[in-house]
Amino acid sequence: ATGTASSSTFLRGDNSWATVSAGTALTGSTNNTITTVTGANAIQGEANLIFNGTKLGIGTTNVDKNNHSLLNVHRATSDANYMYFTNTTTGETGDDGFTIGIDGDEKGFIWNRENTDMRFGTNGTERLTIKNDGHVSIVSGNLEFANGAGIDFSATSDATGKTSELL
């Protein structure tokens, strides 16, 4: 990057550092971004993008409603609200990468759109994997149930009359 990085500069899309002060409006013709620096460490942008120096809000103007969240992504309707994670290997369409969010019925949504495993871990160690074929593998640790809880392996049938039972 050209220029000098400091607490009063930001990195522009052309890989150069620019200096801003409170009340300064910045426009970038490359990405049509309009941002206003409203005070020390505070940025207010278009489309309800707000950063108060600690918390980032997208689609909201109130980032202080949850003391435990550093990022709030809000949708002003009851439609689905997702975050997509993609890279050059996954591609960039809506059918690529990894998605997390809530659907239109406000149900939590975690979706791996690639033909790859989903890995879960704790304490720096992989503990459980959902394989790309749907099989679940406990990699480290044991499957434990709370007192009085368990798995019901009784035979049941579906609409076609097929039964499932433990063999």
PDB file of C-alpha atoms in Angstrom:
ATOM      1  CA  ALA A   1       0.000   0.000   0.000  1.00  0.00           C
ATOM      2  CA  THR A   2       1.122   3.533  -0.676  1.00  0.00           C
ATOM      3  CA  GLY A   3       1.022   6.196   2.021  1.00  0.00           C
ATOM      4  CA  THR A   4       1.257   5.690   5.773  1.00  0.00           C
ATOM      5  CA  ALA A   5      -1.022   3.643   8.001  1.00  0.00           C
ATOM      6  CA  SER A   6      -2.088   5.274  11.267  1.00  0.00           C
ATOM      7  CA  SER A   7      -5.085   5.589  13.593  1.00  0.00           C
ATOM      8  CA  SER A   8      -6.459   8.416  11.409  1.00  0.00           C
ATOM      9  CA  THR A   9      -6.128   6.684   8.021  1.00  0.00           C
ATOM     10  CA  PHE A  10      -8.039   4.000   6.147  1.00  0.00           C
ATOM     11  CA  LEU A  11      -7.008   1.712   3.297  1.00  0.00           C
ATOM     12  CA  ARG A  12      -8.800   2.589   0.046  1.00  0.00           C
ATOM     13  CA  GLY A  13      -9.784   0.161  -2.693  1.00  0.00           C
ATOM     14  CA  ASP A  14      -6.830   1.329  -4.811  1.00  0.00           C
ATOM     15  CA  ASN A  15      -4.462   0.091  -2.050  1.00  0.00           C
ATOM     16  CA  SER A  16      -3.515   3.566  -0.825  1.00  0.00           C
ATOM     17  CA  TRP A  17      -3.929   5.079   2.645  1.00  0.00           C
ATOM     18  CA  ALA A  18      -6.148   8.161   2.995  1.00  0.00           C
ATOM     19  CA  THR A  19      -6.529  10.488   5.980  1.00  0.00           C
ATOM     20  CA  VAL A  20      -9.949  11.462   7.321  1.00  0.00           C
ATOM     21  CA  SER A  21     -11.300  13.655  10.088  1.00  0.00           C
ATOM     22  CA  ALA A  22     -14.701  14.017  11.759  1.00  0.00           C
ATOM     23  CA  GLY A  23     -17.434  15.179   9.395  1.00  0.00           C
ATOM     24  CA  THR A  24     -15.469  14.322   6.250  1.00  0.00           C
ATOM     25  CA  ALA A  25     -17.432  12.656   3.454  1.00  0.00           C
ATOM     26  CA  LEU A  26     -15.516  10.204   1.319  1.00  0.00           C
ATOM     27  CA  THR A  27     -16.621   9.081  -2.129  1.00  0.00           C
ATOM     28  CA  GLY A  28     -15.035   6.343  -4.151  1.00  0.00           C
ATOM     29  CA  SER A  29     -16.071   6.177  -7.791  1.00  0.00           C
ATOM     30  CA  THR A  30     -14.806   2.598  -8.100  1.00  0.00           C
ATOM     31  CA  ASN A  31     -17.355   1.045  -5.715  1.00  0.00           C
ATOM     32  CA  ASN A  32     -19.827   3.937  -5.297  1.00  0.00           C
ATOM     33  CA  THR A  33     -19.215   4.025  -1.564  1.00  0.00           C
ATOM     34  CA  ILE A  34     -20.129   7.069   0.449  1.00  0.00           C
ATOM     35  CA  THR A  35     -18.893   7.142   4.010  1.00  0.00           C
ATOM     36  CA  THR A  36     -18.940   9.844   6.661  1.00  0.00           C
ATOM     37  CA  VAL A  37     -16.590   9.914   9.606  1.00  0.00           C
ATOM     38  CA  THR A  38     -18.775  11.170  12.457  1.00  0.00           C
ATOM     39  CA  GLY A  39     -16.168  11.229  15.222  1.00  0.00           C
ATOM     40  CA  ALA A  40     -13.260   9.344  16.688  1.00  0.00           C
ATOM     41  CA  ASN A  41     -13.446   5.765  15.395  1.00  0.00           C
ATOM     42  CA  ALA A  42     -17.064   6.209  14.180  1.00  0.00           C
ATOM     43  CA  ILE A  43     -18.076   5.624  10.562  1.00  0.00           C
ATOM     44  CA  GLN A  44     -21.599   6.010   9.164  1.00  0.00           C
ATOM     45  CA  GLY A  45     -22.123   4.654   5.654  1.00  0.00           C
ATOM     46  CA  GLU A  46     -24.830   4.230   3.090  1.00  0.00           C
ATOM     47  CA  ALA A  47     -27.561   1.581   3.456  1.00  0.00           C
ATOM     48  CA  ASN A  48     -27.460   1.636   7.273  1.00  0.00           C
ATOM     49  CA  LEU A  49     -23.819   0.640   7.648  1.00  0.00           C
ATOM     50  CA  ILE A  50     -22.607   1.859  11.019  1.00  0.00           C
ATOM     51  CA  PHE A  51     -19.416   1.370  13.021  1.00  0.00           C
ATOM     52  CA  ASN A  52     -19.118   3.003  16.434  1.00  0.00           C
ATOM     53  CA  GLY A  53     -15.457   2.159  17.011  1.00  0.00           C
ATOM     54  CA  THR A  54     -16.228  -1.223  18.532  1.00  0.00           C
ATOM     55  CA  LYS A  55     -19.363  -2.670  16.906  1.00  0.00           C
ATOM     56  CA  LEU A  56     -20.428  -2.992  13.253  1.00  0.00           C
ATOM     57  CA  GLY A  57     -24.051  -2.842  12.145  1.00  0.00           C
ATOM     58  CA  ILE A  58     -25.354  -3.703   8.673  1.00  0.00           C
ATOM     59  CA  GLY A  59     -28.968  -2.834   7.912  1.00  0.00           C
ATOM     60  CA  THR A  60     -29.409  -1.154  11.292  1.00  0.00           C
ATOM     61  CA  THR A  61     -28.600   2.151  12.930  1.00  0.00           C
ATOM     62  CA  ASN A  62     -28.534   0.702  16.450  1.00  0.00           C
ATOM     63  CA  VAL A  63     -25.442  -1.368  17.206  1.00  0.00           C
ATOM     64  CA  ASP A  64     -25.774  -0.974  20.981  1.00  0.00           C
ATOM     65  CA  LYS A  65     -28.898  -3.149  21.433  1.00  0.00           C
ATOM     66  CA  ASN A  66     -26.858  -6.243  22.326  1.00  0.00           C
ATOM     67  CA  ASN A  67     -23.834  -5.771  24.579  1.00  0.00           C
ATOM     68  CA  HIS A  68     -22.389  -9.164  23.601  1.00  0.00           C
ATOM     69  CA  SER A  69     -22.440  -8.766  19.816  1.00  0.00           C
ATOM     70  CA  LEU A  70     -19.715  -7.039  17.789  1.00  0.00           C
ATOM     71  CA  LEU A  71     -21.590  -7.581  14.495  1.00  0.00           C
ATOM     72  CA  ASN A  72     -25.314  -7.144  13.858  1.00  0.00           C
ATOM     73  CA  VAL A  73     -26.787  -7.940  10.443  1.00  0.00           C
ATOM     74  CA  HIS A  74     -30.423  -6.807  10.355  1.00  0.00           C
ATOM     75  CA  ARG A  75     -33.077  -7.132   7.668  1.00  0.00           C
ATOM     76  CA  ALA A  76     -36.020  -4.748   7.957  1.00  0.00           C
ATOM     77  CA  THR A  77     -38.499  -7.402   6.761  1.00  0.00           C
ATOM     78  CA  SER A  78     -39.389 -10.933   7.816  1.00  0.00           C
ATOM     79  CA  ASP A  79     -37.501 -12.324   4.804  1.00  0.00           C
ATOM     80  CA  ALA A  80     -34.498 -14.612   5.116  1.00  0.00           C
ATOM     81  CA  ASN A  81     -31.225 -13.030   6.271  1.00  0.00           C
ATOM     82  CA  TYR A  82     -28.049 -14.929   5.439  1.00  0.00           C
ATOM     83  CA  MET A  83     -24.294 -14.439   5.479  1.00  0.00           C
ATOM     84  CA  TYR A  84     -22.405 -16.180   2.676  1.00  0.00           C
ATOM     85  CA  PHE A  85     -18.769 -17.256   2.831  1.00  0.00           C
ATOM     86  CA  THR A  86     -17.156 -18.058  -0.526  1.00  0.00           C
ATOM     87  CA  ASN A  87     -13.726 -18.120  -2.127  1.00  0.00           C
ATOM     88  CA  THR A  88     -12.307 -18.654  -5.603  1.00  0.00           C
ATOM     89  CA  THR A  89     -12.628 -22.446  -5.299  1.00  0.00           C
ATOM     90  CA  THR A  90     -16.289 -22.463  -4.185  1.00  0.00           C
ATOM     91  CA  GLY A  91     -17.443 -19.824  -6.657  1.00  0.00           C
ATOM     92  CA  GLU A  92     -19.634 -16.816  -5.875  1.00  0.00           C
ATOM     93  CA  THR A  93     -23.222 -17.738  -6.727  1.00  0.00           C
ATOM     94  CA  GLY A  94     -26.026 -18.293  -4.219  1.00  0.00           C
ATOM     95  CA  ASP A  95     -25.441 -22.036  -4.590  1.00  0.00           C
ATOM     96  CA  ASP A  96     -21.776 -21.824  -3.545  1.00  0.00           C
ATOM     97  CA  GLY A  97     -19.833 -21.742  -0.304  1.00  0.00           C
ATOM     98  CA  PHE A  98     -21.188 -21.769   3.215  1.00  0.00           C
ATOM     99  CA  THR A  99     -24.313 -19.999   4.499  1.00  0.00           C
ATOM    100  CA  ILE A 100     -25.469 -19.119   7.989  1.00  0.00           C
ATOM    101  CA  GLY A 101     -28.467 -17.065   9.058  1.00  0.00           C
ATOM    102  CA  ILE A 102     -32.226 -17.284   9.510  1.00  0.00           C
ATOM    103  CA  ASP A 103     -34.826 -18.309   6.950  1.00  0.00           C
ATOM    104  CA  GLY A 104     -38.125 -16.544   6.214  1.00  0.00           C
ATOM    105  CA  ASP A 105     -39.784 -18.422   9.093  1.00  0.00           C
ATOM    106  CA  GLU A 106     -37.057 -17.200  11.505  1.00  0.00           C
ATOM    107  CA  LYS A 107     -35.546 -20.697  11.807  1.00  0.00           C
ATOM    108  CA  GLY A 108     -31.786 -20.898  12.280  1.00  0.00           C
ATOM    109  CA  PHE A 109     -29.960 -21.961   9.113  1.00  0.00           C
ATOM    110  CA  ILE A 110     -26.482 -23.499   8.687  1.00  0.00           C
ATOM    111  CA  TRP A 111     -25.810 -24.803   5.186  1.00  0.00           C
ATOM    112  CA  ASN A 112     -22.676 -26.127   3.490  1.00  0.00           C
ATOM    113  CA  ARG A 113     -23.384 -25.731  -0.232  1.00  0.00           C
ATOM    114  CA  GLU A 114     -20.237 -27.600  -1.274  1.00  0.00           C
ATOM    115  CA  ASN A 115     -19.648 -31.358  -1.550  1.00  0.00           C
ATOM    116  CA  THR A 116     -17.403 -31.237   1.533  1.00  0.00           C
ATOM    117  CA  ASP A 117     -17.556 -32.236   5.188  1.00  0.00           C
ATOM    118  CA  MET A 118     -18.648 -29.925   8.013  1.00  0.00           C
ATOM    119  CA  ARG A 119     -16.305 -30.026  10.983  1.00  0.00           C
ATOM    120  CA  PHE A 120     -17.030 -29.005  14.573  1.00  0.00           C
ATOM    121  CA  GLY A 121     -14.453 -28.658  17.301  1.00  0.00           C
ATOM    122  CA  THR A 122     -13.736 -27.521  20.825  1.00  0.00           C
ATOM    123  CA  ASN A 123     -10.513 -26.765  22.681  1.00  0.00           C
ATOM    124  CA  GLY A 124      -8.556 -26.701  19.425  1.00  0.00           C
ATOM    125  CA  THR A 125      -9.575 -30.271  18.496  1.00  0.00           C
ATOM    126  CA  GLU A 126     -12.014 -31.588  15.910  1.00  0.00           C
ATOM    127  CA  ARG A 127     -14.800 -33.406  17.776  1.00  0.00           C
ATOM    128  CA  LEU A 128     -17.551 -34.140  15.264  1.00  0.00           C
ATOM    129  CA  THR A 129     -17.810 -34.276  11.484  1.00  0.00           C
ATOM    130  CA  ILE A 130     -20.870 -34.382   9.280  1.00  0.00           C
ATOM    131  CA  LYS A 131     -19.509 -36.085   6.183  1.00  0.00           C
ATOM    132  CA  ASN A 132     -20.497 -34.894   2.703  1.00  0.00           C
ATOM    133  CA  ASP A 133     -22.628 -38.052   2.345  1.00  0.00           C
ATOM    134  CA  GLY A 134     -24.617 -37.207   5.511  1.00  0.00           C
ATOM    135  CA  HIS A 135     -22.918 -39.659   7.859  1.00  0.00           C
ATOM    136  CA  VAL A 136     -22.020 -38.261  11.272  1.00  0.00           C
ATOM    137  CA  SER A 137     -18.663 -39.138  12.774  1.00  0.00           C
ATOM    138  CA  ILE A 138     -17.601 -38.507  16.353  1.00  0.00           C
ATOM    139  CA  VAL A 139     -13.910 -37.877  15.834  1.00  0.00           C
ATOM    140  CA  SER A 140     -12.879 -37.327  19.436  1.00  0.00           C
ATOM    141  CA  GLY A 141     -14.913 -37.869  22.601  1.00  0.00           C
ATOM    142  CA  ASN A 142     -18.048 -39.883  23.340  1.00  0.00           C
ATOM    143  CA  LEU A 143     -21.758 -39.502  22.683  1.00  0.00           C
ATOM    144  CA  GLU A 144     -23.250 -38.862  26.118  1.00  0.00           C
ATOM    145  CA  PHE A 145     -26.863 -38.407  27.178  1.00  0.00           C
ATOM    146  CA  ALA A 146     -28.245 -36.530  30.143  1.00  0.00           C
ATOM    147  CA  ASN A 147     -29.805 -38.674  32.864  1.00  0.00           C
ATOM    148  CA  GLY A 148     -33.185 -39.899  31.604  1.00  0.00           C
ATOM    149  CA  ALA A 149     -32.478 -39.108  27.938  1.00  0.00           C
ATOM    150  CA  GLY A 150     -31.557 -41.532  25.175  1.00  0.00           C
ATOM    151  CA  ILE A 151     -32.215 -42.712  21.645  1.00  0.00           C
ATOM    152  CA  ASP A 152     -35.470 -44.434  20.714  1.00  0.00           C
ATOM    153  CA  PHE A 153     -34.646 -47.281  18.311  1.00  0.00           C
ATOM    154  CA  SER A 154     -38.209 -48.599  18.071  1.00  0.00           C
ATOM    155  CA  ALA A 155     -39.391 -49.640  14.631  1.00  0.00           C
ATOM    156  CA  THR A 156     -41.506 -47.056  12.824  1.00  0.00           C
ATOM    157  CA  SER A 157     -43.006 -46.971   9.368  1.00  0.00           C
ATOM    158  CA  ASP A 158     -43.463 -44.159   6.894  1.00  0.00           C
ATOM    159  CA  ALA A 159     -46.289 -43.585   4.378  1.00  0.00           C
ATOM    160  CA  THR A 160     -44.865 -46.279   2.061  1.00  0.00           C
ATOM    161  CA  GLY A 161     -44.898 -48.897   4.834  1.00  0.00           C
ATOM    162  CA  LYS A 162     -41.094 -49.031   5.060  1.00  0.00           C
ATOM    163  CA  THR A 163     -39.804 -49.580   8.555  1.00  0.00           C
ATOM    164  CA  SER A 164     -36.620 -48.495  10.200  1.00  0.00           C
ATOM    165  CA  GLU A 165     -35.164 -50.434  13.078  1.00  0.00           C
ATOM    166  CA  LEU A 166     -31.867 -51.130  14.711  1.00  0.00           C
ATOM    167  CA  LEU A 167     -30.259 -54.194  13.196  1.00  0.00           C
TER     168      LEU A 167
END
